[in-house]
Tab-separated table of C-alpha atoms and ligand atoms in Angstrom:
chain	number	residue	atom	x	y	z
A	1	UNK	CA	-182.916	110.143	6.220
A	2	UNK	CA	-180.287	112.796	7.026
A	3	UNK	CA	-179.593	111.145	10.372
A	4	UNK	CA	-179.175	107.789	8.641
A	5	UNK	CA	-176.649	109.275	6.195
A	6	UNK	CA	-174.632	110.876	8.995
A	7	UNK	CA	-174.470	107.565	10.903
A	8	UNK	CA	-173.429	105.796	7.720
A	9	UNK	CA	-170.609	108.280	7.138
A	10	UNK	CA	-169.314	107.945	10.686
A	11	UNK	CA	-169.482	104.148	10.570
A	12	UNK	CA	-167.631	104.060	7.242
A	13	UNK	CA	-164.816	106.254	8.562
A	14	UNK	CA	-164.481	104.232	11.722
A	15	UNK	CA	-164.217	100.966	9.826
A	16	UNK	CA	-161.772	102.434	7.343
A	17	UNK	CA	-159.432	103.414	10.162
A	18	UNK	CA	-159.139	99.797	11.224
A	19	UNK	CA	-158.301	98.463	7.733
A	20	UNK	CA	-154.664	97.548	7.023
A	21	UNK	CA	-154.723	95.441	3.842
A	22	UNK	CA	-156.013	95.821	0.254
A	23	UNK	CA	-158.399	92.848	0.438
A	24	UNK	CA	-160.353	94.364	3.328
A	25	UNK	CA	-160.228	97.766	1.662
A	26	UNK	CA	-161.931	96.322	-1.423
A	27	UNK	CA	-164.680	94.785	0.761
A	28	UNK	CA	-165.117	98.195	2.407
A	29	UNK	CA	-165.418	99.870	-1.010
A	30	UNK	CA	-168.119	97.426	-2.094
A	31	UNK	CA	-170.020	97.880	1.182
A	32	UNK	CA	-170.019	101.699	1.234
A	33	UNK	CA	-169.586	102.786	-2.381
A	34	UNK	CA	-170.646	99.736	-4.419
A	35	UNK	CA	-173.835	99.524	-6.528
A	36	UNK	CA	-175.762	97.839	-3.712
A	37	UNK	CA	-174.454	100.027	-0.863
A	38	UNK	CA	-176.872	101.996	1.371
A	39	UNK	CA	-175.440	105.246	0.005
A	40	UNK	CA	-176.153	104.322	-3.604
A	41	UNK	CA	-179.625	103.060	-2.628
A	42	UNK	CA	-180.318	106.395	-0.856
A	43	UNK	CA	-179.340	108.309	-3.972
A	44	UNK	CA	-181.601	106.060	-6.072
A	45	UNK	CA	-184.594	106.555	-3.781
A	46	UNK	CA	-184.379	110.373	-3.899
A	47	UNK	CA	-187.092	110.587	-6.556
A	48	UNK	CA	-189.671	109.345	-4.068
A	49	UNK	CA	-189.002	112.203	-1.581
A	50	UNK	CA	-190.816	115.574	-1.505
A	51	UNK	CA	-188.935	118.291	-3.416
A	52	UNK	CA	-187.470	120.175	-0.412
A	53	UNK	CA	-186.257	117.048	1.318
A	54	UNK	CA	-184.943	115.673	-1.978
A	55	UNK	CA	-182.651	118.689	-2.422
A	56	UNK	CA	-181.273	118.482	1.091
A	57	UNK	CA	-180.806	114.706	1.196
A	58	UNK	CA	-179.379	114.651	-2.340
A	59	UNK	CA	-176.746	117.282	-1.524
A	60	UNK	CA	-175.791	115.507	1.699
A	61	UNK	CA	-175.566	112.054	0.072
A	62	UNK	CA	-173.384	113.390	-2.760
A	63	UNK	CA	-171.109	115.166	-0.317
A	64	UNK	CA	-170.603	111.980	1.705
A	65	UNK	CA	-170.002	109.971	-1.452
A	66	UNK	CA	-167.283	112.363	-2.666
A	67	UNK	CA	-165.651	112.421	0.769
A	68	UNK	CA	-165.609	108.620	0.992
A	69	UNK	CA	-164.177	108.304	-2.543
A	70	UNK	CA	-161.296	110.643	-1.830
A	71	UNK	CA	-160.475	109.028	1.503
A	72	UNK	CA	-160.565	105.635	-0.234
A	73	UNK	CA	-158.011	106.828	-2.824
A	74	UNK	CA	-155.782	108.143	-0.058
A	75	UNK	CA	-156.006	104.862	1.857
A	76	UNK	CA	-155.159	102.868	-1.294
A	77	UNK	CA	-152.065	105.009	-1.806
A	78	UNK	CA	-150.984	104.564	1.833
A	79	UNK	CA	-151.434	100.794	1.744
A	80	UNK	CA	-149.455	100.553	-1.519
A	81	UNK	CA	-146.623	102.589	-0.006
A	82	UNK	CA	-146.548	100.484	3.139
A	83	UNK	CA	-146.507	97.317	1.033
A	84	UNK	CA	-143.601	98.553	-1.093
A	85	UNK	CA	-141.495	99.772	1.840
A	86	UNK	CA	-141.997	96.566	3.836
A	87	UNK	CA	-141.132	94.464	0.748
A	88	UNK	CA	-138.043	96.571	0.244
A	89	UNK	CA	-136.983	96.142	3.858
A	90	UNK	CA	-137.547	92.406	3.880
A	91	UNK	CA	-135.686	92.164	0.562
A	92	UNK	CA	-138.506	90.321	-1.292
A	93	UNK	CA	-138.905	93.033	-3.923
A	94	UNK	CA	-136.151	94.872	-5.762
A	95	UNK	CA	-137.858	97.885	-7.287
A	96	UNK	CA	-134.633	98.924	-9.006
A	97	UNK	CA	-134.663	95.784	-11.220
A	98	UNK	CA	-135.344	96.718	-14.872
A	99	UNK	CA	-138.492	95.122	-16.367
A	100	UNK	CA	-138.195	91.940	-18.402
A	101	UNK	CA	-138.164	92.797	-22.130
A	102	UNK	CA	-140.931	91.033	-24.072
A	103	UNK	CA	-139.611	89.376	-27.224
A	104	UNK	CA	-141.134	90.995	-30.304
A	105	UNK	CA	-141.800	89.077	-33.500
A	106	UNK	CA	-140.860	90.226	-36.983
A	107	UNK	CA	-141.891	89.542	-40.546
A	108	UNK	CA	-140.261	86.478	-42.100
A	109	UNK	CA	-137.742	87.394	-44.862
A	110	UNK	CA	-139.849	85.508	-47.427
A	111	UNK	CA	-142.923	87.549	-46.500
A	112	UNK	CA	-140.895	90.750	-46.710
A	113	UNK	CA	-139.670	89.974	-50.226
A	114	UNK	CA	-143.137	88.791	-51.329
A	115	UNK	CA	-144.543	92.160	-50.283
A	116	UNK	CA	-141.805	93.919	-52.236
A	117	UNK	CA	-142.406	91.805	-55.366
A	118	UNK	CA	-146.164	92.360	-55.188
A	119	UNK	CA	-145.665	96.130	-54.789
A	120	UNK	CA	-143.324	96.234	-57.806
A	121	UNK	CA	-145.869	94.472	-60.038
A	122	UNK	CA	-148.851	96.332	-58.610
A	123	UNK	CA	-147.136	99.564	-59.654
A	124	UNK	CA	-147.068	98.142	-63.221
A	125	UNK	CA	-150.824	97.475	-63.130
A	126	UNK	CA	-150.875	93.758	-62.177
A	127	UNK	CA	-153.529	92.453	-59.765
A	128	UNK	CA	-152.517	89.992	-57.036
A	129	UNK	CA	-154.469	86.742	-56.649
A	130	UNK	CA	-153.929	83.417	-54.879
A	131	UNK	CA	-154.685	79.792	-55.688
A	132	UNK	CA	-154.876	76.365	-54.004
A	133	UNK	CA	-151.780	74.453	-52.822
A	134	UNK	CA	-153.504	71.103	-53.499
A	135	UNK	CA	-154.113	71.053	-57.233
A	136	UNK	CA	-155.646	68.809	-59.890
A	137	UNK	CA	-153.268	67.026	-62.260
A	138	UNK	CA	-155.262	68.721	-65.036
A	139	UNK	CA	-154.269	72.263	-64.013
A	140	UNK	CA	-150.720	71.450	-62.887
A	141	UNK	CA	-149.799	69.400	-65.982
A	142	UNK	CA	-152.411	68.486	-68.617
A	143	UNK	CA	-153.777	71.938	-69.407
A	144	UNK	CA	-150.179	73.190	-69.573
A	145	UNK	CA	-149.338	70.862	-72.468
A	146	UNK	CA	-147.976	68.087	-70.228
A	147	UNK	CA	-150.276	65.070	-70.749
A	148	UNK	CA	-149.610	61.841	-68.875
A	149	UNK	CA	-146.184	60.351	-69.721
A	150	UNK	CA	-144.925	63.675	-71.125
A	151	UNK	CA	-141.176	63.789	-70.325
A	152	UNK	CA	-141.427	67.384	-69.031
A	153	UNK	CA	-143.329	66.044	-65.993
A	154	UNK	CA	-140.011	64.599	-64.821
A	155	UNK	CA	-138.622	68.140	-64.485
A	156	UNK	CA	-140.848	68.565	-61.447
A	157	UNK	CA	-140.795	65.531	-59.127
A	158	UNK	CA	-144.244	65.470	-57.571
A	159	UNK	CA	-145.808	64.889	-54.151
A	160	UNK	CA	-149.038	63.067	-55.066
A	161	UNK	CA	-152.044	63.430	-52.793
A	162	UNK	CA	-153.988	60.770	-54.637
A	163	UNK	CA	-153.289	59.126	-57.950
A	164	UNK	CA	-156.597	58.953	-59.783
A	165	UNK	CA	-156.943	58.716	-63.552
A	166	UNK	CA	-154.943	61.226	-65.542
A	167	UNK	CA	-156.245	64.762	-65.049
A	168	UNK	CA	-158.311	63.759	-61.998
A	169	UNK	CA	-155.374	62.906	-59.707
A	170	UNK	CA	-154.469	65.432	-57.009
A	171	UNK	CA	-151.023	66.687	-56.023
A	172	UNK	CA	-149.212	69.447	-54.167
A	173	UNK	CA	-148.705	71.967	-56.955
A	174	UNK	CA	-145.172	71.830	-58.303
A	175	UNK	CA	-145.348	75.399	-59.629
A	176	UNK	CA	-147.744	78.360	-59.636
A	177	UNK	CA	-148.386	78.016	-63.389
A	178	UNK	CA	-151.701	76.086	-62.909
A	179	UNK	CA	-153.116	79.473	-61.883
A	180	UNK	CA	-152.578	80.647	-65.484
A	181	UNK	CA	-155.314	78.221	-66.537
A	182	UNK	CA	-157.626	78.962	-63.599
A	183	UNK	CA	-157.289	82.692	-64.316
A	184	UNK	CA	-157.924	82.432	-68.045
A	185	UNK	CA	-160.923	80.122	-67.458
A	186	UNK	CA	-162.482	82.811	-65.260
A	187	UNK	CA	-161.471	86.052	-66.933
A	188	UNK	CA	-161.329	87.327	-70.490
A	189	UNK	CA	-158.437	89.470	-71.804
A	190	UNK	CA	-157.058	91.954	-71.005
A	191	UNK	CA	-155.534	90.011	-68.092
A	192	UNK	CA	-152.617	91.184	-65.974
A	193	UNK	CA	-152.079	89.281	-62.718
A	194	UNK	CA	-149.449	87.853	-60.431
A	195	UNK	CA	-149.912	84.836	-58.153
A	196	UNK	CA	-147.658	84.429	-55.107
A	197	UNK	CA	-147.746	81.054	-53.320
A	198	UNK	CA	-146.034	77.917	-51.994
A	199	UNK	CA	-144.975	75.128	-54.322
A	200	UNK	CA	-143.661	71.645	-53.567
A	201	UNK	CA	-141.118	69.374	-55.227
A	202	UNK	CA	-140.162	65.849	-54.244
A	203	UNK	CA	-136.457	66.333	-54.712
A	204	UNK	CA	-133.216	66.250	-52.735
A	205	UNK	CA	-132.402	69.593	-51.163
A	206	UNK	CA	-129.135	71.483	-51.590
A	207	UNK	CA	-127.894	75.074	-51.199
A	208	UNK	CA	-130.288	76.404	-53.871
A	209	UNK	CA	-133.072	73.774	-53.852
A	210	UNK	CA	-135.794	73.237	-51.224
A	211	UNK	CA	-138.708	70.790	-51.359
A	212	UNK	CA	-141.116	73.569	-50.353
A	213	UNK	CA	-140.449	77.070	-51.638
A	214	UNK	CA	-142.326	80.106	-52.921
A	215	UNK	CA	-142.955	81.186	-56.487
A	216	UNK	CA	-144.636	84.212	-57.988
A	217	UNK	CA	-146.402	83.541	-61.272
A	218	UNK	CA	-147.117	86.366	-63.695
A	219	UNK	CA	-149.561	86.417	-66.604
A	220	UNK	CA	-150.477	89.095	-69.131
A	221	UNK	CA	-152.860	88.384	-72.025
A	222	UNK	CA	-154.134	90.969	-74.474
A	223	UNK	CA	-154.070	91.909	-78.147
A	224	UNK	CA	-150.585	92.593	-79.500
A	225	UNK	CA	-148.451	91.431	-76.543
A	226	UNK	CA	-144.931	90.494	-77.668
A	227	UNK	CA	-141.695	89.076	-76.282
A	228	UNK	CA	-140.440	92.678	-76.028
A	229	UNK	CA	-143.201	93.379	-73.464
A	230	UNK	CA	-142.068	90.373	-71.434
A	231	UNK	CA	-138.437	91.469	-71.590
A	232	UNK	CA	-139.266	95.079	-70.674
A	233	UNK	CA	-141.447	94.018	-67.733
A	234	UNK	CA	-138.858	91.611	-66.320
A	235	UNK	CA	-135.921	93.988	-66.790
A	236	UNK	CA	-137.869	96.751	-65.036
A	237	UNK	CA	-138.688	94.346	-62.231
A	238	UNK	CA	-135.030	93.243	-61.838
A	239	UNK	CA	-133.829	96.840	-61.778
A	240	UNK	CA	-136.460	97.702	-59.182
A	241	UNK	CA	-135.526	94.778	-56.898
A	242	UNK	CA	-131.757	94.434	-57.427
A	243	UNK	CA	-130.736	97.957	-58.463
A	244	UNK	CA	-129.407	99.326	-61.762
A	245	UNK	CA	-125.924	97.810	-61.517
A	246	UNK	CA	-126.907	94.082	-61.358
A	247	UNK	CA	-126.397	92.157	-64.594
A	248	UNK	CA	-129.472	90.362	-65.978
A	249	UNK	CA	-129.152	87.378	-68.344
A	250	UNK	CA	-132.032	86.502	-70.662
A	251	UNK	CA	-131.658	83.311	-72.680
A	252	UNK	CA	-133.613	80.478	-74.336
A	253	UNK	CA	-135.160	77.725	-72.261
A	254	UNK	CA	-137.883	75.136	-72.706
A	255	UNK	CA	-141.239	74.933	-70.919
A	256	UNK	CA	-144.047	73.045	-72.706
A	257	UNK	CA	-146.627	75.751	-71.985
A	258	UNK	CA	-144.751	78.671	-73.575
A	259	UNK	CA	-143.279	79.280	-77.008
A	260	UNK	CA	-140.635	80.625	-77.098
A	261	UNK	CA	-139.441	79.948	-73.533
A	262	UNK	CA	-136.745	81.910	-71.705
A	263	UNK	CA	-134.789	81.775	-68.480
A	264	UNK	CA	-133.693	84.851	-66.540
A	265	UNK	CA	-130.633	84.816	-64.296
A	266	UNK	CA	-128.922	87.502	-62.195
A	267	UNK	CA	-125.175	87.848	-61.720
A	268	UNK	CA	-124.222	86.287	-58.380
A	269	UNK	CA	-123.915	88.844	-55.622
A	270	UNK	CA	-121.868	86.592	-53.347
A	271	UNK	CA	-118.944	86.245	-55.813
A	272	UNK	CA	-119.718	89.101	-58.265
A	273	UNK	CA	-119.823	86.588	-61.089
A	274	UNK	CA	-116.512	84.811	-60.502
A	275	UNK	CA	-118.116	81.561	-59.275
A	276	UNK	CA	-118.905	80.224	-55.787
A	277	UNK	CA	-120.947	77.587	-53.897
A	278	UNK	CA	-124.088	79.744	-54.111
A	279	UNK	CA	-124.070	79.992	-57.909
A	280	UNK	CA	-122.619	76.508	-58.505
A	281	UNK	CA	-119.471	78.213	-59.880
A	282	UNK	CA	-121.386	79.620	-62.845
A	283	UNK	CA	-121.437	83.262	-61.709
A	284	UNK	CA	-125.221	83.371	-62.342
A	285	UNK	CA	-128.318	82.456	-60.354
A	286	UNK	CA	-131.457	81.550	-62.251
A	287	UNK	CA	-134.437	83.315	-60.733
A	288	UNK	CA	-137.237	82.681	-63.175
A	289	UNK	CA	-138.621	80.873	-66.168
A	290	UNK	CA	-140.838	82.708	-68.653
A	291	UNK	CA	-142.113	82.839	-72.210
A	292	UNK	CA	-144.985	83.632	-74.556
A	293	UNK	CA	-148.139	81.689	-73.630
A	294	UNK	CA	-148.396	78.696	-75.991
A	295	UNK	CA	-151.223	79.051	-78.560
A	296	UNK	CA	-152.568	75.589	-77.568
A	297	UNK	CA	-152.884	76.760	-73.940
A	298	UNK	CA	-154.834	79.841	-75.037
A	299	UNK	CA	-157.093	77.742	-77.269
A	300	UNK	CA	-157.773	75.285	-74.401
A	301	UNK	CA	-159.377	78.111	-72.381
A	302	UNK	CA	-161.271	79.494	-75.396
A	303	UNK	CA	-159.058	82.486	-75.988
A	304	UNK	CA	-158.435	82.838	-79.721
A	305	UNK	CA	-154.628	82.709	-80.284
A	306	UNK	CA	-155.227	84.363	-83.682
A	307	UNK	CA	-156.413	87.506	-81.870
A	308	UNK	CA	-154.744	87.395	-78.477
A	309	UNK	CA	-151.252	86.696	-77.227
A	310	UNK	CA	-149.674	86.766	-73.784
A	311	UNK	CA	-146.582	86.284	-71.697
A	312	UNK	CA	-146.082	84.357	-68.466
A	313	UNK	CA	-143.288	83.996	-65.947
A	314	UNK	CA	-142.649	82.074	-62.728
A	315	UNK	CA	-139.940	83.160	-60.305
A	316	UNK	CA	-138.348	81.504	-57.288
A	317	UNK	CA	-138.886	83.891	-54.378
A	318	UNK	CA	-136.190	82.784	-51.884
A	319	UNK	CA	-133.462	83.193	-54.478
A	320	UNK	CA	-134.051	86.951	-54.462
A	321	UNK	CA	-133.080	87.608	-50.807
A	322	UNK	CA	-130.310	85.009	-51.279
A	323	UNK	CA	-128.851	87.152	-54.017
A	324	UNK	CA	-129.465	90.388	-52.251
A	325	UNK	CA	-127.996	89.446	-48.870
A	326	UNK	CA	-125.493	86.827	-50.016
A	327	UNK	CA	-127.318	83.983	-48.179
A	328	UNK	CA	-125.540	80.849	-49.342
A	329	UNK	CA	-128.093	78.185	-48.349
A	330	UNK	CA	-131.846	78.244	-49.077
A	331	UNK	CA	-132.471	75.721	-46.269
A	332	UNK	CA	-131.846	78.482	-43.723
A	333	UNK	CA	-135.202	80.058	-44.620
A	334	UNK	CA	-137.382	77.327	-43.127
A	335	UNK	CA	-134.975	75.900	-40.506
A	336	UNK	CA	-136.580	78.211	-37.887
A	337	UNK	CA	-133.191	79.213	-36.498
A	338	UNK	CA	-133.920	82.524	-34.740
A	339	UNK	CA	-130.283	83.625	-35.069
A	340	UNK	CA	-130.843	83.649	-38.858
A	341	UNK	CA	-134.362	85.100	-38.839
A	342	UNK	CA	-133.519	87.942	-36.414
A	343	UNK	CA	-131.173	89.453	-38.997
A	344	UNK	CA	-134.034	90.637	-41.232
B	401	FA5	C1	-141.280	76.689	-63.401
B	401	FA5	O1	-141.668	76.351	-62.267
B	401	FA5	C2	-142.224	77.282	-64.398
B	401	FA5	N1	-143.566	77.118	-63.955
B	401	FA5	C3	-141.859	78.736	-64.618
B	401	FA5	C4	-142.560	79.347	-65.774
B	401	FA5	C5	-143.730	80.048	-65.581
B	401	FA5	C6	-142.026	79.221	-67.067
B	401	FA5	C7	-144.373	80.644	-66.657
B	401	FA5	C8	-142.685	79.783	-68.136
B	401	FA5	C9	-143.833	80.522	-67.923
B	401	FA5	P1	-138.780	76.202	-62.909
B	401	FA5	O2	-138.922	74.788	-62.508
B	401	FA5	O3	-137.555	76.572	-63.644
B	401	FA5	O4	-139.990	76.711	-63.767
B	401	FA5	O5	-138.882	77.108	-61.596
B	401	FA5	C10	-138.952	78.505	-61.650
B	401	FA5	C11	-138.015	79.132	-60.620
B	401	FA5	O6	-138.273	78.564	-59.338
B	401	FA5	C12	-136.557	78.821	-60.862
B	401	FA5	O7	-136.007	79.767	-61.752
B	401	FA5	C13	-135.953	78.950	-59.489
B	401	FA5	O8	-135.706	80.310	-59.189
B	401	FA5	C14	-137.063	78.472	-58.604
B	401	FA5	N2	-136.862	77.068	-58.211
B	401	FA5	C15	-137.018	75.952	-58.934
B	401	FA5	N3	-136.808	74.845	-58.213
B	401	FA5	C16	-136.511	75.271	-56.961
B	401	FA5	C17	-136.205	74.613	-55.717
B	401	FA5	N4	-136.203	73.287	-55.614
B	401	FA5	N5	-135.962	75.374	-54.632
B	401	FA5	C18	-136.002	76.724	-54.732
B	401	FA5	N6	-136.299	77.403	-55.839
B	401	FA5	C19	-136.545	76.690	-56.960
């Protein structure tokens, strides 16, 4: 056995001397140090030898293995060096060239602001939930006090998926408010939740209107909730997102599913309120609609409006970074122009 190991060692060294390329070196490694090599087999068969012989053969086999491994590493290094210097001489490889930078992705500005909005409301105790983009007519309109032929349906031109009978037709949700109903059907007060998501409107686009954009819906239902709670929550939110110095306008508006309804606008950052293309020369940009949940809506989901009350709001997400960074066209968000997206 010892003789066999010595011969093996000598043969391995002799063959290694003749090798001058990495492919042959790899074949050599497999033959002399691989799992099926004679050396590995010898080490495996040690258990069958008598104790004395086992010690001697084991020590010898391990010594040869270590020697072959280190000479292999040395040969690999030499071959690599030879390869590099010959490539350098023949001019096929310029090792001084800097590596090619890999382009790194980044978070879309809408996602960044959504995370910020969610964090602001989470810190006020709201949970974050999501709902379906394809919605039933019932949730999008009927349950929100907009039966078929109600004029308020015209405020939100709709992409219909299929036009079944009223309530059973399906559409791309025109706002996140249907989640108010889904939430109240599932949970009993106290409820405090926000719902971020995409909404769709079949309308002509302009600097502040897209046909697909994001909204964040908010809903709070409990005993004793008043308009003052809504105002406090939204003012806190605006201060948190836009800073103390931004002016916030709170005034009456109409939405069939709230009573009273309000609209919140922020003084235009692009023109500081003097009027520009972004704010349609009004000095203000409307960011959300809100109000106290209509008693009929509460009653429809079996929440007693005599005991409970609630507020709801729905904000346009893209308008927030538009205000903050002075972006004067909402269509830039989904145009996939990397020059725009790389700025955030
Ligand atoms: C609604 O969608 C109501 N669901 C909001 C609401 C919720 C009212 C809860 C009461 C209670 P409105 O259509 O105004 O309302 O849209 C809300 C916000 O979405 C607007 O203030 C605006 O910031 C944004 N928005 C509306 N239409 C567009 C559009 N085409 N492109 C971009 N943002 C829009």
